[in-house]
mmCIF file of C-alpha atoms in Angstrom:
data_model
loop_
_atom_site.group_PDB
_atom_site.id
_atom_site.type_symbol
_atom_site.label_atom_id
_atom_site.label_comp_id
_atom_site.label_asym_id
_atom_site.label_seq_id
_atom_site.Cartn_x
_atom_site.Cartn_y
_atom_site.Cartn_z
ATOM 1 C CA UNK A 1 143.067 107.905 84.542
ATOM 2 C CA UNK A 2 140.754 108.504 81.644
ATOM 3 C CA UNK A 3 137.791 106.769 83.817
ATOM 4 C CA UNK A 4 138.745 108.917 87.314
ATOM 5 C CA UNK A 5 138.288 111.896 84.611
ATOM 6 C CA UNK A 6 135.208 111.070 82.859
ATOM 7 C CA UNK A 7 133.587 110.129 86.512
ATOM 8 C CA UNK A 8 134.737 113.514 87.562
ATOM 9 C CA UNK A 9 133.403 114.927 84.151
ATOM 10 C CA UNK A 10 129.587 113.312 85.001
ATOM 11 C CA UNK A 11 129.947 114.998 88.261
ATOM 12 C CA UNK A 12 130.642 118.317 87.661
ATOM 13 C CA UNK A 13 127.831 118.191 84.909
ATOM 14 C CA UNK A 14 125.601 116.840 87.817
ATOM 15 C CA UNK A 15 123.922 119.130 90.123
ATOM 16 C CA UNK A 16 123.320 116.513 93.300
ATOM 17 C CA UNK A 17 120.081 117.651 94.939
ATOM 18 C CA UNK A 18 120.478 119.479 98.409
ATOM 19 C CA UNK A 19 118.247 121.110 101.207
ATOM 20 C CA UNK A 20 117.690 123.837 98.288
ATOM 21 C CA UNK A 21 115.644 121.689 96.856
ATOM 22 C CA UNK A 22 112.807 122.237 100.005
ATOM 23 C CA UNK A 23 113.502 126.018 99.594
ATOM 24 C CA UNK A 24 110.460 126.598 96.687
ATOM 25 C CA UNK A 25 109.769 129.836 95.881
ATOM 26 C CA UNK A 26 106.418 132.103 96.319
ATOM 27 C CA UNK A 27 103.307 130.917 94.284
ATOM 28 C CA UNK A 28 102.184 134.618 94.806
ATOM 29 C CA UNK A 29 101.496 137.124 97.314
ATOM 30 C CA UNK A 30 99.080 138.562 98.801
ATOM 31 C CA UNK A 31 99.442 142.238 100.199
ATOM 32 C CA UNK A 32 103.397 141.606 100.584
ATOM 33 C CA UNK A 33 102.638 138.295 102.057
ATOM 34 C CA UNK A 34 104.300 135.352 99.820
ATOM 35 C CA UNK A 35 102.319 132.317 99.950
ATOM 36 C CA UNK A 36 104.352 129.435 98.906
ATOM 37 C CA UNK A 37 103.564 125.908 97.682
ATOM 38 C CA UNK A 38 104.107 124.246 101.349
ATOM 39 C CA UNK A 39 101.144 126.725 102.472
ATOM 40 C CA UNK A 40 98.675 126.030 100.021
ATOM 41 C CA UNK A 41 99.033 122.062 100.892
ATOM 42 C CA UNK A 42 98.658 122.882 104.044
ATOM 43 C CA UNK A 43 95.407 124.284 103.537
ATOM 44 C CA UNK A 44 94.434 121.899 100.792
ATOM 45 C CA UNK A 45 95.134 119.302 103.587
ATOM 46 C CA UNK A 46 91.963 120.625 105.893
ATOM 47 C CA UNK A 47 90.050 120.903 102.906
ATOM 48 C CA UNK A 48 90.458 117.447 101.866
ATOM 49 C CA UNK A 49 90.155 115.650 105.202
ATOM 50 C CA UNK A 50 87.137 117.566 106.095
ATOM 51 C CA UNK A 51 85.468 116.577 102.419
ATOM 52 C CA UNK A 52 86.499 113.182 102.454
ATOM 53 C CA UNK A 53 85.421 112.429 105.924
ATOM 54 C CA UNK A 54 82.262 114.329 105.315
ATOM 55 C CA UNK A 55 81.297 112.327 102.395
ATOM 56 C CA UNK A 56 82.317 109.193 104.213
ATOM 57 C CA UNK A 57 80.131 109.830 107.648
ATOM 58 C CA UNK A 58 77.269 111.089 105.761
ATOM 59 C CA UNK A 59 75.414 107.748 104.723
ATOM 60 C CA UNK A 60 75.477 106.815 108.386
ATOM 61 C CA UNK A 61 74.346 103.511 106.953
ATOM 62 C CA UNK A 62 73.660 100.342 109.365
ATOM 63 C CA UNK A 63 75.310 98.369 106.460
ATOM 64 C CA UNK A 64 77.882 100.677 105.331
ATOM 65 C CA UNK A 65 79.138 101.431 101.585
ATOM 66 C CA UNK A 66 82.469 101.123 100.428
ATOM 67 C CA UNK A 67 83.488 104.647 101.827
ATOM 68 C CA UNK A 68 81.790 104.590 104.602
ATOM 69 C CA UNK A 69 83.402 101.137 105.265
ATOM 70 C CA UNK A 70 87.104 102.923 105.077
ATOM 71 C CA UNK A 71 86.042 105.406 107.086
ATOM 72 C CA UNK A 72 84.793 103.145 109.701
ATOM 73 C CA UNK A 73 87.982 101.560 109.405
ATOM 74 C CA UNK A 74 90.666 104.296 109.987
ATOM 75 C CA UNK A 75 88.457 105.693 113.051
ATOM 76 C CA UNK A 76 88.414 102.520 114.805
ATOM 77 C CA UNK A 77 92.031 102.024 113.876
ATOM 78 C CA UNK A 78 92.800 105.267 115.884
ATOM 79 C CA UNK A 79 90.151 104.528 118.830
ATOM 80 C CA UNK A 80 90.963 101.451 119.805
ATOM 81 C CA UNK A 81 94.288 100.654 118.420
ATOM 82 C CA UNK A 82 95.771 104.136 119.498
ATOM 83 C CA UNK A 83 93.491 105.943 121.839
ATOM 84 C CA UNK A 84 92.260 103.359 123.821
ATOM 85 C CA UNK A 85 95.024 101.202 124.153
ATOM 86 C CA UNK A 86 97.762 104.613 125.089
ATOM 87 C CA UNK A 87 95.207 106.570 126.917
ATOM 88 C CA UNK A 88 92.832 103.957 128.971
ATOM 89 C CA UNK A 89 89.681 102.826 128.576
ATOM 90 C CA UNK A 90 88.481 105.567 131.178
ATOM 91 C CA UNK A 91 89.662 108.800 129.614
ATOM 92 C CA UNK A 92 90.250 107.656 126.172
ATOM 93 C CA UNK A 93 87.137 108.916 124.023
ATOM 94 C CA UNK A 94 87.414 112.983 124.707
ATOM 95 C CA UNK A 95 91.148 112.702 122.820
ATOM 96 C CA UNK A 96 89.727 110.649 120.134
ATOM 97 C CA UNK A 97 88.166 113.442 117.981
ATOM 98 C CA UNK A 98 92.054 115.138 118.471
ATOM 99 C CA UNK A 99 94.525 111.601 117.405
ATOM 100 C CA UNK A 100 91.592 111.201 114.585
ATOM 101 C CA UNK A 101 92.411 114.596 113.163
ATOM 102 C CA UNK A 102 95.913 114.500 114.087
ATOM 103 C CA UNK A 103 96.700 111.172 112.032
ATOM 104 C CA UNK A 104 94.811 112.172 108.833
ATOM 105 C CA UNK A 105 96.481 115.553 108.734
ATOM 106 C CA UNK A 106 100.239 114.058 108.946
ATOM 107 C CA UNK A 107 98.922 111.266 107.229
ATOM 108 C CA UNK A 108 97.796 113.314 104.158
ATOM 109 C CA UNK A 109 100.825 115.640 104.635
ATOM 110 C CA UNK A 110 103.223 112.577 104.120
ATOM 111 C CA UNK A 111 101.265 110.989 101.182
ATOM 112 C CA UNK A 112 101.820 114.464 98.750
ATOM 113 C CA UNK A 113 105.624 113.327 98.229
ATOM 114 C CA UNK A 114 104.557 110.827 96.008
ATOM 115 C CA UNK A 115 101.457 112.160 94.286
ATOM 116 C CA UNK A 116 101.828 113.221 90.780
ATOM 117 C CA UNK A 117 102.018 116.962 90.601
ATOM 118 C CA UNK A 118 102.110 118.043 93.882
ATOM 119 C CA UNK A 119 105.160 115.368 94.834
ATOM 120 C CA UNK A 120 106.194 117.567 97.800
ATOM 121 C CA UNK A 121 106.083 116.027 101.715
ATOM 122 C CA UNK A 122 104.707 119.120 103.645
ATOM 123 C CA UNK A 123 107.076 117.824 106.936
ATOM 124 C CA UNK A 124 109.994 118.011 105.182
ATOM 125 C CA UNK A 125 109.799 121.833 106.192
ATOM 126 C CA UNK A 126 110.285 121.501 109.971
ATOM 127 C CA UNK A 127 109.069 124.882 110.820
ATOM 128 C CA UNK A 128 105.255 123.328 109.985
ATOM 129 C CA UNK A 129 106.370 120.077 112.138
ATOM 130 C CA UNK A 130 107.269 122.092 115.404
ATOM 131 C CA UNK A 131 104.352 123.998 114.966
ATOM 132 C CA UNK A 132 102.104 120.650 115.268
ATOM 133 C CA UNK A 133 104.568 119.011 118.083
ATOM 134 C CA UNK A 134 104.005 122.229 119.727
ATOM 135 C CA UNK A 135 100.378 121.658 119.526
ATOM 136 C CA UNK A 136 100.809 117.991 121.430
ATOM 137 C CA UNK A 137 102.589 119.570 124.063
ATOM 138 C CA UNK A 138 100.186 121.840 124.921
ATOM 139 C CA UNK A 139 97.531 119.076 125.248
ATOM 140 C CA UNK A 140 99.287 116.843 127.104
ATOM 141 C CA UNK A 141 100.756 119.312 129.456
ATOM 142 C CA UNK A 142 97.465 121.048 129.526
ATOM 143 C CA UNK A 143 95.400 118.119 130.520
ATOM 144 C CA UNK A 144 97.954 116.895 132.836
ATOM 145 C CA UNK A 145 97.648 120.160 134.707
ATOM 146 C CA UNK A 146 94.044 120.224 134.979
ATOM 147 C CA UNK A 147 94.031 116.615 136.093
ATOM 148 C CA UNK A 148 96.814 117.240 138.989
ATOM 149 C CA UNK A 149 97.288 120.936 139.643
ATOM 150 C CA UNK A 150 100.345 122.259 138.292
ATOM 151 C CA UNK A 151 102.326 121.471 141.064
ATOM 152 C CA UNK A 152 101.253 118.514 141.051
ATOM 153 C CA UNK A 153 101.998 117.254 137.337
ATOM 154 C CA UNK A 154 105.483 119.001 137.789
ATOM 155 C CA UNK A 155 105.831 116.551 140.762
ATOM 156 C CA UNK A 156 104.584 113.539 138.439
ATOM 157 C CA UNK A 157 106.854 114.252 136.039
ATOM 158 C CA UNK A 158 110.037 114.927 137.231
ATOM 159 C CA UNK A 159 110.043 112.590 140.148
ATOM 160 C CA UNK A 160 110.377 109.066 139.698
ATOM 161 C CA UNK A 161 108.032 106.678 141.518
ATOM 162 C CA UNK A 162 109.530 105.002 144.696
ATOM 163 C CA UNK A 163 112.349 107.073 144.439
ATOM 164 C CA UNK A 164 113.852 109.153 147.387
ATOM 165 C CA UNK A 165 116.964 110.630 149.037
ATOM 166 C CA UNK A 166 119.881 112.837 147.447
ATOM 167 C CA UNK A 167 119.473 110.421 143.782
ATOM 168 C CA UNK A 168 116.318 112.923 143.263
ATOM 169 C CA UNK A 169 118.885 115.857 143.056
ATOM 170 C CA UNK A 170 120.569 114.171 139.720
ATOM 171 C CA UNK A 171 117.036 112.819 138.500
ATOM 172 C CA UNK A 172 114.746 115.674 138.565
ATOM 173 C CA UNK A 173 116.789 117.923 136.280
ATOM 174 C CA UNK A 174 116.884 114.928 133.776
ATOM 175 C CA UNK A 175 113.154 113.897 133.843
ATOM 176 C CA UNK A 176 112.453 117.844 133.622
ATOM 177 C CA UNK A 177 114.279 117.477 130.388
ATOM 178 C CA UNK A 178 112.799 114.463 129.379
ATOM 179 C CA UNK A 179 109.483 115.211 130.161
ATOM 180 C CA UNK A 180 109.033 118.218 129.521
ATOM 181 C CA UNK A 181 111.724 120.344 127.186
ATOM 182 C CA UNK A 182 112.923 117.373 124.896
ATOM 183 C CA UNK A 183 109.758 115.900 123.855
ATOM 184 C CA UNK A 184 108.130 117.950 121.524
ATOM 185 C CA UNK A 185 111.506 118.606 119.832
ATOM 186 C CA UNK A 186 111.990 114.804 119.093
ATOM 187 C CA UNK A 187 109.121 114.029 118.252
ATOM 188 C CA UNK A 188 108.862 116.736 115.600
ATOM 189 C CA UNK A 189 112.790 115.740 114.536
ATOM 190 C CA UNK A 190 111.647 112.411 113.919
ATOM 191 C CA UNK A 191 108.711 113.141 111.233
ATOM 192 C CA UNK A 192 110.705 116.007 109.808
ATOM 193 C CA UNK A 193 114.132 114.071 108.701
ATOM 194 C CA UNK A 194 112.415 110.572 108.053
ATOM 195 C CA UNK A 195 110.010 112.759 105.545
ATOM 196 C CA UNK A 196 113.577 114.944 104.101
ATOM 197 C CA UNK A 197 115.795 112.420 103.959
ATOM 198 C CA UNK A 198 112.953 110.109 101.768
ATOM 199 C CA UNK A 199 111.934 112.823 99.277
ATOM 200 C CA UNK A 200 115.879 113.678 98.991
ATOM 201 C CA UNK A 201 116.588 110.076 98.143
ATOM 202 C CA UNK A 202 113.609 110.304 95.216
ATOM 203 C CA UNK A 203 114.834 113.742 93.966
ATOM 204 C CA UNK A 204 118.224 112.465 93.949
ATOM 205 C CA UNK A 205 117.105 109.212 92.505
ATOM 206 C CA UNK A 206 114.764 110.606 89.751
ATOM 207 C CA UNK A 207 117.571 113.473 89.037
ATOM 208 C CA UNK A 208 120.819 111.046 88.616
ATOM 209 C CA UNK A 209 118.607 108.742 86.231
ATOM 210 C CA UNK A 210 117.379 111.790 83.937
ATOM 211 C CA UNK A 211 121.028 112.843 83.897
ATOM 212 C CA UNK A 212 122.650 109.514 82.964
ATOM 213 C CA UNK A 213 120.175 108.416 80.882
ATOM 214 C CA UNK A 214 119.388 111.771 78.445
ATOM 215 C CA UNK A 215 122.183 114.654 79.205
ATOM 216 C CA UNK A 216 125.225 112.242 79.492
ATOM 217 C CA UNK A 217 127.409 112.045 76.218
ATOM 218 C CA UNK A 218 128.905 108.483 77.749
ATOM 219 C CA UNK A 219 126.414 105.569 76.155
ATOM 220 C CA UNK A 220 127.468 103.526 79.141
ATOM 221 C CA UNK A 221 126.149 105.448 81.757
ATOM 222 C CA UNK A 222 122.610 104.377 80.299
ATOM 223 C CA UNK A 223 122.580 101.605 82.242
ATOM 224 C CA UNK A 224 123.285 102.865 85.403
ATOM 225 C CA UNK A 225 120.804 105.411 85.053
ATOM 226 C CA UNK A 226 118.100 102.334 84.415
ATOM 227 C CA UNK A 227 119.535 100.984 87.167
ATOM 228 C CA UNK A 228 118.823 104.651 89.213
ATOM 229 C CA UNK A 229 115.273 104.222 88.104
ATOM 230 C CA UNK A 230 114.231 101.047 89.544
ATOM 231 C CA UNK A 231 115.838 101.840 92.559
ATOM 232 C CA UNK A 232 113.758 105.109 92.547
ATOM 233 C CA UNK A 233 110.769 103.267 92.416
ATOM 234 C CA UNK A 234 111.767 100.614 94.942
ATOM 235 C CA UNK A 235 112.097 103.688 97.500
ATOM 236 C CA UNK A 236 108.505 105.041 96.498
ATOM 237 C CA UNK A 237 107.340 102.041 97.829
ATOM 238 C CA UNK A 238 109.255 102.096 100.813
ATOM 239 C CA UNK A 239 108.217 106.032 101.158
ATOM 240 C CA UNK A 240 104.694 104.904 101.236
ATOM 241 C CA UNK A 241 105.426 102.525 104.009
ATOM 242 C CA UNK A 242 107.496 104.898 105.758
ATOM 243 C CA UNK A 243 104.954 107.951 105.426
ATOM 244 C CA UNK A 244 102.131 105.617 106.974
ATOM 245 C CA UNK A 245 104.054 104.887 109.755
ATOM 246 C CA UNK A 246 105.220 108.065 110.659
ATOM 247 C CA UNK A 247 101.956 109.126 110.808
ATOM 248 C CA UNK A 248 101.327 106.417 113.178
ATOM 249 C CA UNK A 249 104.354 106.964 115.354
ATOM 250 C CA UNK A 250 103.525 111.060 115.668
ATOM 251 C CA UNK A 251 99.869 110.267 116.860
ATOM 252 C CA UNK A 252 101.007 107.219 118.964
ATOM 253 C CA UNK A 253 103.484 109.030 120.671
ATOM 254 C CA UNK A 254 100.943 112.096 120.911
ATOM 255 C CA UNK A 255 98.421 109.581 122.712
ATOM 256 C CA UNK A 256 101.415 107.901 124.668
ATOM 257 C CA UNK A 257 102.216 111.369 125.692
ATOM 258 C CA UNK A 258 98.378 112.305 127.308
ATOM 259 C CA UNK A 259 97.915 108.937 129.157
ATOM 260 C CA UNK A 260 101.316 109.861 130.958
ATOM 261 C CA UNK A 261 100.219 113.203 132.070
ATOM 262 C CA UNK A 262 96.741 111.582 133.457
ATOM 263 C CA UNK A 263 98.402 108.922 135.042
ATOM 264 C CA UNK A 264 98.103 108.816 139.192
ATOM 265 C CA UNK A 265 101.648 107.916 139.111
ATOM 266 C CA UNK A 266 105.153 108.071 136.618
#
């Protein structure tokens, strides 16, 4: 009895981090305008990629420096292992200059969860993740139209190859869906929680071992709150993998997404 109370004691004393935790206030405004944190990274996000890969292609060296080197690497890592292989070797180049941009700006996005003072995932605010699955869907739709005729990419995409008869009825409404209305909503779902649910797990994490380790009055919470710690840091390193990845997965999917709508068939 004395335990169930002193566990519900630690509990009431702890606030447990929630989706208020995304909701940060205004860093100012600007003629009634409030510009908030998530903004700013935003555009700190164009600044930096344009710097960085500015600095980077600039040498244009035959033997290339140690930058130059990494930036070599991460473009051909998006031409040929994204690009070329989702798109085809015939079409492939014009989207490059788009998947390139595309995979730094998630990918830089992601990485500010875990970098010291700014330790906020821009994606975790979906609002900024439809707006760039929005973005894909007008490319791939768009290019699949001028390739085919609207008509014609409406008929690619809602009608199965080597399909016929009164099957089409129940399968055009569902590749219509699939196609066309569902996509860009999972694949902005799928950056937005893996990038929420990760930076709740290290507020919650970071939170519970402060609390058990300096504001409990129980000595023998200390350990667990040690033991909150390490596993904080164990998930930072799994949030680095994860944010990679899902940087990887939006602009693979993105790329996926434009060789289907240039495709001759479904």
């Amino acid at each position: 009895m004395t335990t169930a109370a002193s566990l519900t004691f630690v509990a009431e004393g702890f606030t447990a981090p929630g989706p208020g935790n995304f909701q940060l206030p205004p860093a100012f405004s600007i003629g009634g305008l409030d510009v908030t944190k998530s903004m700013l990274l935003i555009v700190l996000s164009g600044v930096l990629i344009i710097a960085v890969t500015y600095v980077m292609a600039r040498p244009a060296a035959v033997v290339p420096g140690r930058l130059q080197f990494a930036g070599e690497a991460v473009y051909g890592f998006v031409r040929n292992g994204i690009a070329r292989d989702s798109i085809g070797t015939q079409d492939f180049m014009k989207f490059v200059p788009y998947l390139f941009s595309l995979f730094l700006f998630v990918f830089v996005n992601n990485y500010y969860g875990v970098f010291p003072f700014l330790q906020f995932p821009t994606f975790s605010r979906i609002s900024y993740v439809y707006g760039l699955a929005a973005l894909t869907w007008f490319v791939y739709n768009g290019v699949g139209i001028a390739r085919h005729g609207f008509f014609g990419y409406l008929r690619r995409q809602t009608v199965p190859g080597g399909m016929k008869g009164p099957i089409l009825v129940l399968l055009i409404p569902l590749e219509f869906l699939s196609n066309i209305v569902v996509r860009p909503a999972t694949l902005a779902l799928r950056l937005f929680a893996n990038m929420f649910a990760g930076h709740l797990l290290l507020i919650l994490f970071s939170t519970g071992a402060a609390y058990l380790i300096f504001e409990s009055d129980k000595l023998a919470y200390a350990p667990v709150g040690i033991l909150s710690f390490i596993l904080g840091i164990l998930v930072s390193f799994l949030e680095l993998l994860v944010m990679f990845l899902q940087a990887y997965v939006f602009t693979l999917l993105t790329a996926m997404y434009i060789g289907g709508a240039l495709a001759d068939e479904h």
